[in-house]
mmCIF file of C-alpha atoms in Angstrom:
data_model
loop_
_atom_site.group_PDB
_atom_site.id
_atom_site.type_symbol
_atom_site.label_atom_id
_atom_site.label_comp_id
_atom_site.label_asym_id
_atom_site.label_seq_id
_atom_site.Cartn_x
_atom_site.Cartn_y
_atom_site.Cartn_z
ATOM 1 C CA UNK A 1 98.539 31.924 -67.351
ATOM 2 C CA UNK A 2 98.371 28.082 -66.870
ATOM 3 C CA UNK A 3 96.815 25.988 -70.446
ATOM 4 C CA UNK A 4 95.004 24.110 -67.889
ATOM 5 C CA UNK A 5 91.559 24.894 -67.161
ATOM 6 C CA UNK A 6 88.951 23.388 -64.840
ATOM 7 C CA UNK A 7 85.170 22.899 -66.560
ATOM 8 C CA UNK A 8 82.429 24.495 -65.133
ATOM 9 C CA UNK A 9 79.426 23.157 -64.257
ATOM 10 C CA UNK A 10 77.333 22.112 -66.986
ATOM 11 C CA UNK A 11 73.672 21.433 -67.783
ATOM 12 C CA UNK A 12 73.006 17.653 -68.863
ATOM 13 C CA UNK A 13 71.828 18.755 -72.478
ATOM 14 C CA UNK A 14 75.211 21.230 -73.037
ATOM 15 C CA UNK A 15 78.664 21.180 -73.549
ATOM 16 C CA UNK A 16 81.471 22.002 -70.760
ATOM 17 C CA UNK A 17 82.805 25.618 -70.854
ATOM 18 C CA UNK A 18 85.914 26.365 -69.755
ATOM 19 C CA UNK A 19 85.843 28.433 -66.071
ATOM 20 C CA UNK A 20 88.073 29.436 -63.398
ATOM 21 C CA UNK A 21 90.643 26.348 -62.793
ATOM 22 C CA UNK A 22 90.436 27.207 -59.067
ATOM 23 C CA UNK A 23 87.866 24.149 -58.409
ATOM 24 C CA UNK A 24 83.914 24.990 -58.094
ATOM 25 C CA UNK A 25 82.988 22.862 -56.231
ATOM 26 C CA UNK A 26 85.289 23.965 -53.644
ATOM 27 C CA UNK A 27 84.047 27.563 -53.920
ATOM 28 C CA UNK A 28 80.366 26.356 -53.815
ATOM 29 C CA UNK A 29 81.034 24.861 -49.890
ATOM 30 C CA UNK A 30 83.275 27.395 -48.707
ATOM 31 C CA UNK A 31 80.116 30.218 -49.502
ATOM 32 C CA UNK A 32 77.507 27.257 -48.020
ATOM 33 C CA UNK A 33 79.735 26.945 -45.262
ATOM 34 C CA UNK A 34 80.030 30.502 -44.490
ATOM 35 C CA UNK A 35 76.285 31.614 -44.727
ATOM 36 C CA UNK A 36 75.966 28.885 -42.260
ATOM 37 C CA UNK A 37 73.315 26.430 -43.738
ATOM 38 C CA UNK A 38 74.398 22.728 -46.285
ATOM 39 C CA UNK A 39 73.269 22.379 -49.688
ATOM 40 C CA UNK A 40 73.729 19.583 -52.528
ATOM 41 C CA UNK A 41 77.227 20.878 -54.064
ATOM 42 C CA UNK A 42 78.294 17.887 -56.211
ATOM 43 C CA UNK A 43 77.314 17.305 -59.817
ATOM 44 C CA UNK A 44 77.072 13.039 -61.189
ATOM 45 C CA UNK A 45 77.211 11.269 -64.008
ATOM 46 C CA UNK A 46 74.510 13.198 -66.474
ATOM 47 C CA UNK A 47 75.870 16.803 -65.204
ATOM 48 C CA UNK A 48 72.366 16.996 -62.849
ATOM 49 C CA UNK A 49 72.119 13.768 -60.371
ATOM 50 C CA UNK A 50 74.756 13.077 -58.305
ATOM 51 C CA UNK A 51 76.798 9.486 -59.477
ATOM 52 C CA UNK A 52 76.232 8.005 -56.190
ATOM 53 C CA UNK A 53 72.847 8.323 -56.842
ATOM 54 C CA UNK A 54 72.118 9.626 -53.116
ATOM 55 C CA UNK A 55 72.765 13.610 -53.418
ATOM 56 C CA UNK A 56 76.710 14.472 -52.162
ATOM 57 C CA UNK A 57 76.237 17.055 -49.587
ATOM 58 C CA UNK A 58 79.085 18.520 -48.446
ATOM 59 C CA UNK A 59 80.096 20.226 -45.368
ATOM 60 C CA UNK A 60 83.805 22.067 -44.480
ATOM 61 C CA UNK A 61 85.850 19.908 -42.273
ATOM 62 C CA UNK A 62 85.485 21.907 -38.764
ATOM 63 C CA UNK A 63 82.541 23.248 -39.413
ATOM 64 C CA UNK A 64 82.518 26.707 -40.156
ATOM 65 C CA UNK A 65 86.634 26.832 -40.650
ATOM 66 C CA UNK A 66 86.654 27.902 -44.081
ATOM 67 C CA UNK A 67 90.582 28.329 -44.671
ATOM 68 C CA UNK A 68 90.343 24.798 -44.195
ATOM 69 C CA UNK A 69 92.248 22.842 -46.991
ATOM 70 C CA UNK A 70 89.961 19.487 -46.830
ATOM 71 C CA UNK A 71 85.762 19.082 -47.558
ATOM 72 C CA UNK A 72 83.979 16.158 -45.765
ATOM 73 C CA UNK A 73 81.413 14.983 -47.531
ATOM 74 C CA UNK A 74 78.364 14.094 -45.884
ATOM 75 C CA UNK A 75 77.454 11.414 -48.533
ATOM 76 C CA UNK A 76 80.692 9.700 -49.675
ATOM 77 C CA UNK A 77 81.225 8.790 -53.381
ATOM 78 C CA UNK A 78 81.940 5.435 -54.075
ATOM 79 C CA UNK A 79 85.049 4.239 -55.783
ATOM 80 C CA UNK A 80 85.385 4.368 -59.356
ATOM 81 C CA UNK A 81 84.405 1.085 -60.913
ATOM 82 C CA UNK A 82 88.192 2.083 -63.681
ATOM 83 C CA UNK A 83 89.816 -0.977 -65.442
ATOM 84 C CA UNK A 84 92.476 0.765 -66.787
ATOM 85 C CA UNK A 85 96.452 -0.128 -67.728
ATOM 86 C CA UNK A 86 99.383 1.432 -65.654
ATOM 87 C CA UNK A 87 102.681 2.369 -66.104
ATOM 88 C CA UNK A 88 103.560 -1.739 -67.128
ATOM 89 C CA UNK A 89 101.330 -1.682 -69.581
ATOM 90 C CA UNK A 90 99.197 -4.374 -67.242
ATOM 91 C CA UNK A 91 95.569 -4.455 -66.382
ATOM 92 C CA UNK A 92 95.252 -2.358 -63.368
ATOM 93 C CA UNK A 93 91.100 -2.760 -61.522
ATOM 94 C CA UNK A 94 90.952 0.214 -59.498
ATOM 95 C CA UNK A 95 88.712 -0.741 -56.959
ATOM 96 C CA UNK A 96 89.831 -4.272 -56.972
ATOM 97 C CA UNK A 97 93.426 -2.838 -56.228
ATOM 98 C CA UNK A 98 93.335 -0.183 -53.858
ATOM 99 C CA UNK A 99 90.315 -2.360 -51.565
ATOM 100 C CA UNK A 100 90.504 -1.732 -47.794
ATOM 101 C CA UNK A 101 93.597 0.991 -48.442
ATOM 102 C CA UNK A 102 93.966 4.484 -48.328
ATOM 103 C CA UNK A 103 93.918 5.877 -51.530
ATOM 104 C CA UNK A 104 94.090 9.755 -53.122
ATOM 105 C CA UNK A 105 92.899 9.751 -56.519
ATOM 106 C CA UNK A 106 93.014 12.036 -58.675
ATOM 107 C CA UNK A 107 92.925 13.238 -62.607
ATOM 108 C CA UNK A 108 95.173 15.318 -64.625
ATOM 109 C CA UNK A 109 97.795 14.871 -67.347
ATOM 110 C CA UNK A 110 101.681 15.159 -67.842
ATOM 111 C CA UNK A 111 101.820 17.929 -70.169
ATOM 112 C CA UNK A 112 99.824 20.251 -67.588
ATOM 113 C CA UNK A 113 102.009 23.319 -67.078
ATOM 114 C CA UNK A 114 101.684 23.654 -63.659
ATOM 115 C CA UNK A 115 98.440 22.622 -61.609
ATOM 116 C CA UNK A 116 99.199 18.257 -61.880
ATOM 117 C CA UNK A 117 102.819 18.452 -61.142
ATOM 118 C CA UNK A 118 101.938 20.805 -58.538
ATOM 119 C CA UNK A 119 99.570 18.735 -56.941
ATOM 120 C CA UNK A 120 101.820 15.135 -57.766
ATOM 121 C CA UNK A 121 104.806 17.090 -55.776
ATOM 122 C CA UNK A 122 103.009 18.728 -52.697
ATOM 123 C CA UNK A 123 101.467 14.916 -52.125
ATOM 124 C CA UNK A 124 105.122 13.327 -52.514
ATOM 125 C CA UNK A 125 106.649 15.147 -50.202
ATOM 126 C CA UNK A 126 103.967 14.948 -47.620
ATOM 127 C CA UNK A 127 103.989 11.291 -48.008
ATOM 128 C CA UNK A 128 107.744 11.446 -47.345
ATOM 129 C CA UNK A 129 107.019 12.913 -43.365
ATOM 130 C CA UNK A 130 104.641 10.173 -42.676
ATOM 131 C CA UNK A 131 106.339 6.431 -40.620
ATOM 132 C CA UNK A 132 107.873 4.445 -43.465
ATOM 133 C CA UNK A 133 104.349 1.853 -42.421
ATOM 134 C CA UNK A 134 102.344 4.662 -43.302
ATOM 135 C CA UNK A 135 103.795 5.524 -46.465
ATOM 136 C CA UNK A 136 103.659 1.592 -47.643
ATOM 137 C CA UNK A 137 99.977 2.188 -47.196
ATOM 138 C CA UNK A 138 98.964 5.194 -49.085
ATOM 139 C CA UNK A 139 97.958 4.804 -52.408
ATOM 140 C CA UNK A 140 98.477 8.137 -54.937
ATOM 141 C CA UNK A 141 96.218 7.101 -58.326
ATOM 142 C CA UNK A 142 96.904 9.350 -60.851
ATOM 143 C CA UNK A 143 94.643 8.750 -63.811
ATOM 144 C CA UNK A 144 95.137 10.555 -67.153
ATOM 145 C CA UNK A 145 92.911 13.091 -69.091
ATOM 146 C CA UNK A 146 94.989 12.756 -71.842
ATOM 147 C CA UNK A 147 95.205 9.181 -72.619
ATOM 148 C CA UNK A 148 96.441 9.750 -76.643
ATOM 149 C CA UNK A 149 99.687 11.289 -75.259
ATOM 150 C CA UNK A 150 100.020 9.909 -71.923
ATOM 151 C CA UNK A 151 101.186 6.280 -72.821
ATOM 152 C CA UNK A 152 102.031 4.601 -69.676
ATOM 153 C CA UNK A 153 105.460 5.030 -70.879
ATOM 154 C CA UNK A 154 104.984 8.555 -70.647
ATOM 155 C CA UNK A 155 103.328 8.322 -67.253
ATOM 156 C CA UNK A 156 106.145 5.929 -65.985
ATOM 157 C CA UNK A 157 108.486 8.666 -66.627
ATOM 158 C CA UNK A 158 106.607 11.558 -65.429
ATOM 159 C CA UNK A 159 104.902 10.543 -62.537
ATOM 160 C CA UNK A 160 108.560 9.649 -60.274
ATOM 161 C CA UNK A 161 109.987 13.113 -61.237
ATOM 162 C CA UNK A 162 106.119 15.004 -60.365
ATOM 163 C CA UNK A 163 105.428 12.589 -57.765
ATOM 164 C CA UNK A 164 107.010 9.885 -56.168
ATOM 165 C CA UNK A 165 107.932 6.473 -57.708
ATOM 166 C CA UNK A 166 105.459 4.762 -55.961
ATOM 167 C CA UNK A 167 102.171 6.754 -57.579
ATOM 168 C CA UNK A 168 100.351 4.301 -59.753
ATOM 169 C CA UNK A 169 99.669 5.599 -63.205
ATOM 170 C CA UNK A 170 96.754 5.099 -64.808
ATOM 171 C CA UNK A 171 95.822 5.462 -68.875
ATOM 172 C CA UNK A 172 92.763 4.000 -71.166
ATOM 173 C CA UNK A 173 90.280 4.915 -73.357
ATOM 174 C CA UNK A 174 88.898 8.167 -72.723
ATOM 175 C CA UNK A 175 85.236 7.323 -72.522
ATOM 176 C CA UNK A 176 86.021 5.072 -69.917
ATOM 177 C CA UNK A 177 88.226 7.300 -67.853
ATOM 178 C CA UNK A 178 85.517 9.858 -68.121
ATOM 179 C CA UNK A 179 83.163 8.110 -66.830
ATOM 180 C CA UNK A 180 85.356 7.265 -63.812
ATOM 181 C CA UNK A 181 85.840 10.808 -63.425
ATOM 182 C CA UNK A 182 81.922 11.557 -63.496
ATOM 183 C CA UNK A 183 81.073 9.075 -60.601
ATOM 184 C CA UNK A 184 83.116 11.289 -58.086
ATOM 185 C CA UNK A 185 82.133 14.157 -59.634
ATOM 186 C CA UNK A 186 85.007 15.516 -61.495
ATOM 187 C CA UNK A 187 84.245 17.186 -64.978
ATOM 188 C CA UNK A 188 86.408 16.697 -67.654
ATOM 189 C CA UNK A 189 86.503 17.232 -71.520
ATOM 190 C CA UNK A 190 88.554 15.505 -74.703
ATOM 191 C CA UNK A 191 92.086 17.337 -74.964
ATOM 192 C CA UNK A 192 91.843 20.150 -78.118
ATOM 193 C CA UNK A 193 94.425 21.711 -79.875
ATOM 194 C CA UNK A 194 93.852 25.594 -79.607
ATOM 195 C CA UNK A 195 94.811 28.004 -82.241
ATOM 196 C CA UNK A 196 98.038 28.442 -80.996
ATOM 197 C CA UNK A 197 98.847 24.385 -81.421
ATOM 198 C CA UNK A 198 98.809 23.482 -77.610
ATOM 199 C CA UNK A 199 96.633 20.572 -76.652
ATOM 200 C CA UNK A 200 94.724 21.354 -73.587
ATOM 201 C CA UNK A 201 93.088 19.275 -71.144
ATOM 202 C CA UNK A 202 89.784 20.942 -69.000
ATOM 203 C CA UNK A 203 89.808 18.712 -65.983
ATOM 204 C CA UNK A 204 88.091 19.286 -62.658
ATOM 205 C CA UNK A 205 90.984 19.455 -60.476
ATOM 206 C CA UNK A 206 89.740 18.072 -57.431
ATOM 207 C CA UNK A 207 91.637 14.959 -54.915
ATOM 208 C CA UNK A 208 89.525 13.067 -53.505
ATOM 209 C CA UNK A 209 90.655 10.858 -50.357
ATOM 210 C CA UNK A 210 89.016 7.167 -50.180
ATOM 211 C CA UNK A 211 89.042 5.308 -46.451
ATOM 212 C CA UNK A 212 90.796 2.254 -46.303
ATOM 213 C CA UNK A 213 87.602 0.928 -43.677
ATOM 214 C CA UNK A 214 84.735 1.948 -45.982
ATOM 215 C CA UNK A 215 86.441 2.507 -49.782
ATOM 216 C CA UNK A 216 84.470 5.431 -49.874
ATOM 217 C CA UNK A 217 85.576 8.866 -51.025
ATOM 218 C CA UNK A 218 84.777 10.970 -47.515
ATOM 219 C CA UNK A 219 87.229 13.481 -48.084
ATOM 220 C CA UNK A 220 87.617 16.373 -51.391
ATOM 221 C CA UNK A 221 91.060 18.271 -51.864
ATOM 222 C CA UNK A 222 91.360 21.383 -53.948
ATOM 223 C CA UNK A 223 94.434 22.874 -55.943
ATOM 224 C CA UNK A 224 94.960 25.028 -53.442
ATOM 225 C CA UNK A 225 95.536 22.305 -50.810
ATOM 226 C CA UNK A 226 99.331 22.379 -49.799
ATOM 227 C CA UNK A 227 102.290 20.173 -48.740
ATOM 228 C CA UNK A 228 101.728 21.416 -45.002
ATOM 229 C CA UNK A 229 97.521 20.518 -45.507
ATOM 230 C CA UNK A 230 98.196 16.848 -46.956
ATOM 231 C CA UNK A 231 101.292 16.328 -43.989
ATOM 232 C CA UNK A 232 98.941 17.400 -41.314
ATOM 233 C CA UNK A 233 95.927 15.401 -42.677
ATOM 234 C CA UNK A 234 97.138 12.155 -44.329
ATOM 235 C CA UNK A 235 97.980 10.672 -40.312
ATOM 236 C CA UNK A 236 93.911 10.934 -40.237
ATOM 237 C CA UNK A 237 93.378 9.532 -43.638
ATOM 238 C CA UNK A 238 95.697 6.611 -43.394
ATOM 239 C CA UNK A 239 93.296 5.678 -40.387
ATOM 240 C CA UNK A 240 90.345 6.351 -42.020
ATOM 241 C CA UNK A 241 89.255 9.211 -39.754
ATOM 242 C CA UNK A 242 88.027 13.233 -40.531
ATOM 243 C CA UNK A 243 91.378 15.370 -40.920
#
């Protein structure tokens, strides 16, 4: 059984609980989807109010297709307004960085057992099938959840042998990155040390895919999604357009 662990939805006056790490939120559209109707599926900033500060509703990408790796969202979240440091130890201003470009961002850590290098590798080698224009393009932000261990040392070294060399890595304090997190709507706690000595990070562990026309995030991935779901959609996403 994986360490990692994906928080469940939580009131705005309680703490996370850990939950199933397949994502909620993901679970929440496919059953909307399949009694046929659209309802407000995406938790903000205070745990209640979406971060957009609009209400994200959601629908499955071809409409009632629910074996269907990527969620539209009706309401797109905007970009995370992260000033972090990468893997040069340099000031990296995510939105101010990835403007007008396609960009997958998602949160994790290095020392997850399975879910983030998962995720990291079924991205990097769907990147690989795309025209070498295409893959110059996409942008793969992979911001910690575990900024006391993952140095950007550590993610400089991780992230190429996960990934691919050319995923930014991102690492800060973790207020901030939490924050970041909550204004797409992805839950995530401080890392704590269980009783057996592991550290373990609860992280929602949602991608979320940003157009490079609007820098908004249209488009949600879950852990499920697979090397042959980002080959077939990332054509779409590099455009902009609904995979």
């Amino acid at each position: 059984m994986s360490a990692e662990k994906t928080p469940a939805p939580q009131p705005a006056d309680g703490p996370a609980r850990p939950g199933r790490r397949t994502p909620l939120i993901v679970a929440a559209v496919a059953i909307v989807a399949a009694i046929g109707i659209t309802a407000a599926v995406v938790g903000g900033g205070d745990g209640t109010t979406p971060a957009n500060g609009s209400g994200s509703v959601a629908v499955v990408s071809g409409g009632d297709d629910t074996t269907r790796a990527a969620t539209v969202l009706d309401r797109p979240f905007t970009k995370p307004g992260l000033v972090l440091t990468d893997t040069k130890g340099e000031k990296y201003d995510l939105r101010e960085r990835t403007k007008g470009k396609p960009t997958l961002i998602y949160f994790g850590y290095t020392h997850c057992p399975d879910v983030c290098p998962l995720t990291m590798s079924n991205i990097a080698i769907a990147k690989k099938q795309l025209p070498k224009a295409d893959q110059d393009k996409l942008q793969v932000v992979f911001v910690t959840t575990d900024p006391e261990r993952d140095t950007p040392a550590e993610l400089g070294k991780w992230l190429p042998a996960a990934g691919d060399p050319s995923f930014t890595g991102l690492t800060g304090a973790f207020p901030t990155i939490q924050a970041g997190a909550r204004e797409i709507g992805i839950g995530i706690d401080p890392p704590k040390k269980g009783k057996d000595g592991k550290v373990v990070s609860m992280h929602g562990a949602q991608v979320i895919a940003f157009s490079p026309t609007t820098d908004q995030g249209y488009v949600l991935y879950g852990e499920d999604a697979s090397v042959d779901d980002y080959a077939k959609d990332l054509p779409k996403l590099i455009k902009g357009e609904n995979p």
